Short mmCIF file of C-alpha atoms in Angstrom, two decimals:
data_model
loop_
_atom_site.label_atom_id
_atom_site.label_comp_id
_atom_site.label_asym_id
_atom_site.label_seq_id
_atom_site.Cartn_x
_atom_site.Cartn_y
_atom_site.Cartn_z
CA MET A 1405 0.01 -0.02 -0.01
CA THR A 1406 1.96 2.98 -1.26
CA GLN A 1407 1.25 6.14 -2.96
CA SER A 1408 0.08 5.55 -6.55
CA PRO A 1409 2.18 7.36 -9.27
CA ARG A 1410 -0.52 7.13 -11.92
CA PRO A 1411 -4.04 5.85 -12.28
CA THR A 1412 -4.44 2.09 -12.79
CA ARG A 1413 -6.08 1.00 -15.83
CA GLY A 1414 -9.32 -0.84 -15.55
CA LEU A 1415 -13.06 -0.39 -14.93
CA THR A 1416 -13.88 2.45 -12.73
CA LEU A 1417 -16.92 1.55 -10.47
CA GLY A 1418 -17.01 4.73 -8.42
CA ARG A 1419 -15.31 6.27 -5.44
CA ILE A 1420 -15.24 5.56 -1.65
CA PHE A 1421 -13.17 7.66 0.88
CA GLY A 1422 -12.18 9.57 -1.95
CA ALA A 1423 -10.36 6.56 -3.73
CA ARG A 1424 -11.18 5.38 -7.18
CA ILE A 1425 -12.62 1.77 -7.09
CA VAL A 1426 -10.88 0.04 -9.97
CA VAL A 1427 -11.54 -3.51 -11.21
CA GLN A 1428 -8.76 -4.83 -13.54
CA TYR A 1429 -9.96 -6.67 -16.60
CA SER A 1430 -7.87 -9.68 -15.52
CA THR A 1431 -10.28 -9.98 -12.51
CA LEU A 1432 -13.08 -10.74 -14.72
CA VAL A 1433 -10.99 -13.76 -16.21
CA MET A 1434 -10.34 -14.78 -12.56
CA LEU A 1435 -13.97 -14.72 -11.77
CA VAL A 1436 -14.74 -17.22 -14.58
CA ILE A 1437 -11.88 -19.48 -13.61
CA LEU A 1438 -12.97 -19.63 -9.97
CA ALA A 1439 -16.61 -20.02 -11.00
CA LEU A 1440 -15.52 -23.08 -12.98
CA LEU A 1441 -13.49 -24.44 -10.18
CA PHE A 1442 -16.36 -24.00 -7.61
CA ALA A 1443 -18.77 -25.39 -10.02
CA THR A 1444 -16.97 -28.61 -10.60
CA SER A 1445 -15.48 -29.22 -7.14
CA GLY A 1446 -16.09 -32.68 -5.59
CA GLY A 1447 -16.47 -34.14 -9.06
CA VAL A 1448 -19.82 -32.40 -9.70
CA GLU A 1449 -20.70 -32.23 -13.40
CA LEU A 1450 -20.54 -28.81 -15.01
CA SER A 1451 -23.94 -27.35 -15.91
CA ARG A 1452 -25.67 -23.91 -16.24
CA ARG A 1453 -26.86 -24.27 -12.72
CA THR A 1454 -23.64 -25.33 -11.13
CA PHE A 1455 -21.70 -22.58 -13.04
CA THR A 1456 -24.12 -19.96 -11.70
CA VAL A 1457 -23.72 -21.14 -8.20
CA GLY A 1458 -19.80 -21.11 -8.75
CA LEU A 1459 -20.05 -17.61 -10.05
CA ILE A 1460 -22.03 -16.53 -7.06
CA LEU A 1461 -19.35 -17.90 -4.76
CA ALA A 1462 -16.66 -16.29 -6.81
CA VAL A 1463 -18.37 -12.97 -6.71
CA LEU A 1464 -18.80 -13.27 -2.92
CA LEU A 1465 -15.12 -14.06 -2.53
CA PHE A 1466 -14.18 -10.89 -4.45
CA VAL A 1467 -16.63 -8.98 -2.36
CA SER A 1468 -14.83 -10.05 0.74
CA VAL A 1469 -11.61 -8.97 -0.95
CA PHE A 1470 -13.03 -5.69 -1.75
CA LEU A 1471 -14.33 -5.16 1.96
CA HIS A 1472 -10.83 -6.05 2.96
CA GLU A 1473 -9.40 -3.35 0.89
CA VAL A 1474 -12.02 -0.86 2.11
CA ALA A 1475 -10.89 -1.55 5.64
CA HIS A 1476 -7.36 -0.47 4.60
CA ALA A 1477 -8.71 2.67 2.97
CA ALA A 1478 -10.93 3.62 5.84
CA THR A 1479 -8.06 3.28 8.32
CA ALA A 1480 -5.63 5.25 6.05
CA ARG A 1481 -8.27 8.09 6.06
CA ALA A 1482 -8.70 7.84 9.72
CA PHE A 1483 -4.93 8.86 9.97
CA LYS A 1484 -5.76 11.85 7.46
CA ARG A 1485 -4.08 10.10 4.59
CA ASP A 1486 -5.25 10.77 0.97
CA VAL A 1487 -6.43 7.35 -0.52
CA ASN A 1488 -5.84 7.06 -4.23
CA GLU A 1489 -7.23 3.81 -5.43
CA ILE A 1490 -8.79 0.58 -4.44
CA VAL A 1491 -7.94 -1.81 -7.09
CA LEU A 1492 -9.24 -5.51 -7.56
CA THR A 1493 -6.65 -7.60 -9.52
CA LEU A 1494 -6.10 -11.00 -10.80
CA TRP A 1495 -4.81 -12.27 -7.38
CA GLY A 1496 -6.82 -10.18 -5.05
CA GLY A 1497 -6.51 -6.46 -4.60
CA HIS A 1498 -4.50 -3.60 -3.22
CA THR A 1499 -5.11 -0.02 -1.83
CA SER A 1500 -2.74 2.86 -2.59
CA TYR A 1501 -2.58 5.88 -0.27
CA ASP A 1502 -0.35 8.71 0.60
CA ALA A 1503 2.66 7.03 2.29
CA ARG A 1504 4.87 10.09 2.80
CA ALA A 1505 6.27 10.63 6.27
CA LEU A 1506 5.00 7.06 7.23
CA THR A 1507 5.18 5.93 10.81
CA PRO A 1508 5.07 2.45 12.25
CA VAL A 1509 1.76 3.01 13.86
CA VAL A 1510 0.15 4.17 10.63
CA MET A 1511 1.68 1.30 8.59
CA GLY A 1512 1.01 -1.38 11.12
CA THR A 1513 -2.62 -0.28 11.95
CA THR A 1514 -3.49 0.21 8.35
CA SER A 1515 -2.05 -3.02 7.30
CA ALA A 1516 -3.71 -5.04 10.06
CA ALA A 1517 -7.14 -3.53 9.13
CA GLY A 1518 -7.72 -5.80 6.17
CA PRO A 1519 -7.28 -9.16 7.97
CA VAL A 1520 -9.36 -7.78 10.92
CA ALA A 1521 -12.18 -6.91 8.60
CA ASN A 1522 -12.18 -10.46 7.22
CA LEU A 1523 -12.22 -11.88 10.67
CA VAL A 1524 -15.19 -9.68 11.51
CA LEU A 1525 -16.98 -10.83 8.34
CA ALA A 1526 -16.27 -14.56 9.28
CA GLY A 1527 -17.77 -13.90 12.71
CA LEU A 1528 -20.87 -12.13 11.42
CA ALA A 1529 -21.41 -14.94 8.89
CA TRP A 1530 -21.13 -17.56 11.73
CA ILE A 1531 -23.76 -15.85 13.87
CA PRO A 1532 -26.80 -17.14 12.11
CA LEU A 1533 -25.16 -20.55 11.80
CA ALA A 1534 -24.44 -20.74 15.50
CA THR A 1535 -27.61 -19.55 16.72
CA GLY A 1536 -29.65 -21.83 14.51
CA ALA A 1537 -31.22 -19.00 12.55
CA LEU A 1538 -30.17 -20.91 9.30
CA GLU A 1539 -30.44 -24.76 9.47
CA PRO A 1540 -28.88 -27.11 7.06
CA SER A 1541 -31.09 -29.63 5.04
CA LEU A 1542 -30.42 -32.88 3.63
CA MET A 1543 -29.54 -31.49 0.22
CA ASP A 1544 -27.25 -28.68 1.46
CA TRP A 1545 -24.04 -30.59 0.50
CA VAL A 1546 -24.98 -31.03 -3.18
CA LEU A 1547 -23.70 -28.14 -5.25
CA GLY A 1548 -26.47 -28.01 -7.54
CA ASP A 1549 -29.00 -27.38 -4.77
CA VAL A 1550 -26.84 -25.08 -2.60
CA THR A 1551 -28.99 -23.28 0.01
CA LEU A 1552 -28.58 -20.00 1.90
CA TYR A 1553 -27.09 -22.02 4.73
CA VAL A 1554 -24.21 -23.37 2.59
CA ILE A 1555 -23.56 -20.02 1.03
CA VAL A 1556 -23.28 -18.24 4.46
CA GLN A 1557 -21.20 -21.05 5.71
CA TRP A 1558 -18.98 -20.61 2.66
CA VAL A 1559 -18.69 -16.99 3.18
CA ALA A 1560 -17.69 -17.62 6.91
CA TRP A 1561 -14.98 -19.95 5.93
CA ALA A 1562 -13.69 -17.96 2.95
CA ASN A 1563 -13.23 -14.95 5.22
CA LEU A 1564 -11.57 -16.83 7.95
CA ILE A 1565 -9.17 -18.30 5.40
CA LEU A 1566 -8.50 -14.79 3.93
CA ALA A 1567 -7.85 -13.38 7.36
CA ILE A 1568 -5.53 -16.20 8.36
CA PHE A 1569 -3.58 -15.97 5.04
CA ASN A 1570 -3.33 -12.19 5.00
CA ALA A 1571 -2.17 -12.23 8.66
CA LEU A 1572 0.94 -14.36 7.90
CA PRO A 1573 3.97 -12.34 8.94
CA GLY A 1574 5.78 -11.95 5.74
CA ILE A 1575 5.83 -9.75 2.68
CA PRO A 1576 3.68 -9.42 0.53
CA MET A 1577 0.91 -10.34 2.97
CA ASP A 1578 -0.63 -7.56 5.38
CA GLY A 1579 1.05 -9.44 8.34
CA GLY A 1580 4.34 -8.82 6.72
CA ARG A 1581 3.84 -5.11 6.81
CA VAL A 1582 2.66 -5.41 10.46
CA LEU A 1583 5.97 -7.22 11.28
CA GLU A 1584 7.87 -4.57 9.36
CA ALA A 1585 6.23 -1.97 11.50
CA ILE A 1586 6.91 -3.68 14.70
CA VAL A 1587 10.64 -4.26 13.92
CA TRP A 1588 10.84 -0.73 12.48
CA SER A 1589 9.31 0.49 15.97
CA VAL A 1590 11.75 -1.47 18.05
CA THR A 1591 15.03 -0.87 15.97
CA GLY A 1592 14.14 2.78 14.72
CA ASN A 1593 15.08 1.59 11.24
CA ARG A 1594 12.36 1.01 8.77
CA TYR A 1595 14.58 -0.88 6.25
CA THR A 1596 15.61 -3.31 9.07
CA GLY A 1597 11.91 -3.92 9.36
CA MET A 1598 11.41 -4.49 5.61
CA LYS A 1599 14.33 -6.95 5.42
CA ALA A 1600 12.91 -8.88 8.29
CA ALA A 1601 9.43 -9.06 6.69
CA ALA A 1602 10.95 -9.85 3.31
CA TRP A 1603 12.90 -12.80 4.66
CA ALA A 1604 9.83 -14.05 6.45
CA GLY A 1605 7.92 -13.81 3.23
CA ARG A 1606 10.58 -16.12 1.56
CA ALA A 1607 10.24 -18.46 4.40
CA ILE A 1608 6.39 -18.53 4.09
CA ALA A 1609 6.67 -19.05 0.38
CA VAL A 1610 8.75 -22.20 0.96
CA GLY A 1611 6.44 -23.21 3.74
CA VAL A 1612 3.39 -23.09 1.53
CA VAL A 1613 5.05 -25.51 -0.89
CA LEU A 1614 6.06 -27.99 1.83
CA VAL A 1615 2.69 -27.93 3.52
CA ALA A 1616 0.84 -28.31 0.03
CA LEU A 1617 2.89 -31.39 -0.71
CA ALA A 1618 2.66 -32.80 3.00
CA ILE A 1619 -1.06 -32.62 3.31
CA PRO A 1620 -1.74 -35.39 0.68
CA VAL A 1621 1.02 -37.51 2.05
CA LEU A 1622 -0.43 -37.32 5.52
CA ASN A 1623 -3.67 -38.34 4.00
CA GLY A 1624 -2.20 -41.47 2.57
CA ARG A 1625 -1.80 -40.45 -1.02
CA SER A 1626 0.94 -38.95 -3.23
CA PRO A 1627 0.68 -35.27 -4.30
CA ASP A 1628 -1.15 -35.08 -7.60
CA LEU A 1629 -0.85 -32.53 -10.41
CA PHE A 1630 -3.27 -30.12 -8.74
CA ASP A 1631 -1.41 -30.06 -5.43
CA ILE A 1632 1.86 -29.36 -7.19
CA VAL A 1633 0.44 -26.68 -9.47
CA TRP A 1634 -1.34 -25.01 -6.62
CA ALA A 1635 1.76 -24.87 -4.52
CA MET A 1636 4.08 -23.74 -7.28
CA LEU A 1637 1.50 -20.98 -8.18
CA VAL A 1638 1.41 -19.56 -4.91
CA PHE A 1639 5.20 -19.75 -4.54
CA ALA A 1640 5.52 -17.97 -7.72
CA ILE A 1641 3.55 -15.14 -6.34
CA LEU A 1642 5.08 -14.87 -2.93
CA TRP A 1643 8.72 -15.60 -3.50
CA PRO A 1644 9.33 -12.77 -6.21
CA ALA A 1645 7.34 -10.35 -4.15
CA ALA A 1646 9.38 -10.96 -0.98
CA SER A 1647 12.68 -11.04 -2.95
CA ASN A 1648 11.79 -7.74 -4.52
CA ALA A 1649 11.14 -6.19 -1.16
CA LEU A 1650 14.40 -7.50 0.09
CA LYS A 1651 16.27 -5.81 -2.87
CA VAL A 1652 14.30 -2.55 -2.22
CA ALA A 1653 15.11 -2.67 1.54
CA GLN A 1654 18.79 -3.20 0.88
CA ALA A 1655 18.92 -0.30 -1.77
CA LEU A 1656 16.92 2.14 0.32
CA GLY A 1657 18.72 1.05 3.54
CA LYS A 1658 21.97 2.10 1.81
CA ARG A 1659 20.43 5.30 0.69
CA ALA A 1660 19.18 6.20 4.15
CA SER A 1661 22.54 5.59 5.68
CA VAL A 1662 24.16 8.23 3.44
CA THR A 1663 24.58 11.72 4.89
CA ALA A 1664 25.89 14.95 3.33
CA ARG A 1665 28.55 15.06 6.02
CA GLU A 1666 30.05 11.89 4.81
CA LEU A 1667 30.32 13.30 1.34
CA THR A 1668 31.43 16.76 2.38
CA VAL A 1669 34.82 18.02 1.06
CA PRO A 1670 36.53 20.36 3.59
CA ALA A 1671 36.36 23.90 2.44
CA VAL A 1672 37.34 27.28 3.77
CA THR A 1673 35.47 30.54 3.36
CA VAL A 1674 37.13 33.82 2.07
CA ALA A 1675 35.86 37.23 1.27
CA HIS A 1676 35.25 38.09 -2.41
CA HIS A 1677 38.02 40.69 -2.40
CA VAL A 1678 41.00 38.64 -1.38
CA THR A 1679 43.61 37.51 -3.68
CA VAL A 1680 44.53 33.98 -5.06
CA ALA A 1681 47.64 33.88 -2.64
CA GLU A 1682 45.45 34.87 0.40
CA ALA A 1683 42.92 32.18 -0.50
CA ARG A 1684 45.62 29.40 -1.00
CA ALA A 1685 47.10 30.49 2.46
CA ALA A 1686 43.71 30.34 4.27
CA ALA A 1687 42.95 26.91 2.67
CA GLU A 1688 46.43 25.59 3.60
CA ALA A 1689 45.98 26.72 7.21
CA ALA A 1690 42.57 25.01 7.42
CA GLY A 1691 43.56 21.81 5.57
CA ALA A 1692 40.81 22.58 3.00
CA VAL A 1693 40.71 21.47 -0.66
CA GLU A 1694 37.82 23.61 -1.65
CA VAL A 1695 37.26 27.42 -1.26
CA VAL A 1696 33.91 29.03 -0.81
CA VAL A 1697 33.83 32.79 -1.83
CA LEU A 1698 31.45 34.88 0.04
CA ALA A 1699 29.53 37.84 -1.19
CA VAL A 1700 29.29 41.22 0.43
CA ASP A 1701 26.25 40.03 2.46
CA GLY A 1702 28.24 36.91 3.76
CA ALA A 1703 26.30 34.47 1.51
CA ALA A 1704 28.02 31.92 -0.62
CA ALA A 1705 28.57 33.20 -4.06
CA GLY A 1706 31.14 31.00 -5.78
CA HIS A 1707 33.51 28.22 -5.11
CA PHE A 1708 36.75 26.71 -6.64
CA PRO A 1709 39.14 23.82 -5.83
CA VAL A 1710 42.43 24.96 -4.33
CA ALA A 1711 44.24 22.95 -7.00
CA LEU A 1712 42.68 25.19 -9.66
CA THR A 1713 44.89 28.07 -8.39
CA ASP A 1714 47.89 26.17 -9.57
CA ALA A 1715 47.14 27.53 -12.96
CA VAL A 1716 47.97 31.08 -11.89
CA GLU A 1717 51.65 31.76 -12.01
CA GLU A 1718 53.18 31.92 -8.55
CA HIS A 1719 54.52 35.47 -8.94
CA ASP A 1720 51.01 36.63 -10.07
CA ARG A 1721 49.10 35.13 -7.15
CA ALA A 1722 49.46 38.02 -4.75
CA THR A 1723 47.93 40.47 -7.15
CA THR A 1724 45.30 38.27 -8.96
CA GLY A 1725 41.68 38.36 -7.82
CA LEU A 1726 39.42 35.37 -7.17
CA GLN A 1727 37.25 36.15 -10.29
CA SER A 1728 39.95 34.41 -12.44
CA VAL A 1729 39.40 31.03 -10.70
CA THR A 1730 35.90 31.26 -9.02
CA MET A 1731 32.93 29.29 -10.49
CA PRO A 1732 29.59 31.02 -9.63
CA LEU A 1733 27.29 29.17 -6.98
CA PRO A 1734 23.62 29.87 -7.15
CA ARG A 1735 22.27 31.47 -4.07
CA GLY A 1736 20.65 29.04 -1.93
CA ALA A 1737 22.46 25.98 -3.11
CA ALA A 1738 23.06 24.60 0.33
CA VAL A 1739 22.42 21.38 2.21
CA GLU A 1740 22.60 20.64 5.98
CA ALA A 1741 25.55 18.39 6.74
CA SER A 1742 23.20 16.12 8.74
CA ALA A 1743 20.83 15.70 5.83
CA GLY A 1744 20.57 12.14 4.46
CA GLY A 1745 18.55 9.66 2.37
CA GLU A 1746 15.35 11.29 0.96
CA ALA A 1747 16.61 14.82 1.86
CA LEU A 1748 19.49 14.39 -0.44
CA VAL A 1749 17.36 12.95 -3.23
CA ASP A 1750 15.02 15.98 -2.85
CA ALA A 1751 17.91 18.30 -2.98
CA LEU A 1752 19.36 16.55 -6.02
CA GLN A 1753 16.11 16.83 -7.91
CA GLN A 1754 16.01 20.59 -7.14
CA TRP A 1755 19.55 21.52 -8.04
CA TRP A 1756 20.70 18.92 -10.68
CA GLY A 1757 21.69 20.77 -13.76
CA ARG A 1758 21.81 24.33 -11.94
CA THR A 1759 25.03 23.71 -9.96
CA ASP A 1760 27.89 21.26 -9.49
CA VAL A 1761 28.15 21.57 -5.82
CA TRP A 1762 26.24 22.39 -2.61
CA VAL A 1763 27.47 24.36 0.34
CA ALA A 1764 27.53 22.06 3.35
CA VAL A 1765 26.18 23.81 6.38
CA ASP A 1766 26.30 22.79 10.09
CA ARG A 1767 24.41 25.03 12.64
CA GLY A 1768 24.45 27.92 10.10
CA ALA A 1769 28.30 27.73 9.39
CA ILE A 1770 29.75 26.47 6.21
CA VAL A 1771 31.88 23.56 6.82
CA GLY A 1772 32.63 22.39 3.25
CA VAL A 1773 30.98 21.52 -0.12
CA VAL A 1774 29.30 18.51 -1.46
CA ARG A 1775 29.71 17.69 -5.05
CA LEU A 1776 26.42 16.55 -6.78
CA ALA A 1777 28.13 13.77 -8.72
CA ASP A 1778 29.54 12.22 -5.45
CA ALA A 1779 25.90 12.39 -3.92
CA MET A 1780 24.41 10.84 -6.89
CA LYS A 1781 26.79 7.93 -6.99
CA ALA A 1782 26.45 7.42 -3.26
CA LEU A 1783 22.52 7.29 -3.55
CA GLN A 1784 22.43 4.87 -6.50
#
């Protein structure tokens, strides 16, 4: 659940909590596939009636998925986040919302809302079954004569399974984001949480395969083609998602650890009216390799590497002004020495192509310069 960069293609069915409700065309294909599977389950012969019943069950399943996503959207809105889209996809759905300045509480609570919603739906469906308000008949277990009792029971079980599966503590499940939020809160590092949830997601992907193959063995039979295909299909969804999250966490974790201070080249500040010789002497005394030239008002107006002054003949340095070696620096091209990660990325987007360096500032004092090329390399 992240901020959506562009509208998702599909059928728009309206809005809720300010979010577009989008049904991707592949969802319609999955509805038909599920309808066929439900209609022929237990060896029942396919007919118009059984397909209709199967389609009803498939639609109810996607309604449960939709309500799961609505719970995510409602929770995000409760945290005053803009919700962009609720999308039903081939394999389920996702909700995109404004994830800027995210916190562990917002992430964990919003992620947990989906499985909780399915658990509530399962409980509501079980109430008429447990109280006897709906009673089974002798024909309830024949798919062609499914009654309201069987449909409600199916809804209860479907939502319970959705809740359990989505609560598994590994990416890409909601439980994985909850685990990420918990580890983030404990360690103070979001990317440590993401790595933990990604590795857990990988473990769950392998576990799904082992369980799918173990169940038929425990029932006294060898795994058939359906067992193997189902297991590998789920694995093919979970493993790449977890692996991609791990790569993203590693890349963003590296980015987050980069600060302007680490990239700062020591510099000395000099007034605009001094000579090349005076600037060299100041740099040598300070152990600096860069010189920042100050304007009349004290703002950084230019810079140059000390090595550039080697081009000025030694006997001319005492009478040569800095204009001969200074490269202009746009006013405001500065970055806090403590800035890191996303702050550096934002600064790069603002200043790339307008200057080749920033002035590094610590508590209002210029401490050096940061070359934009160095920052770009470190953040890649």
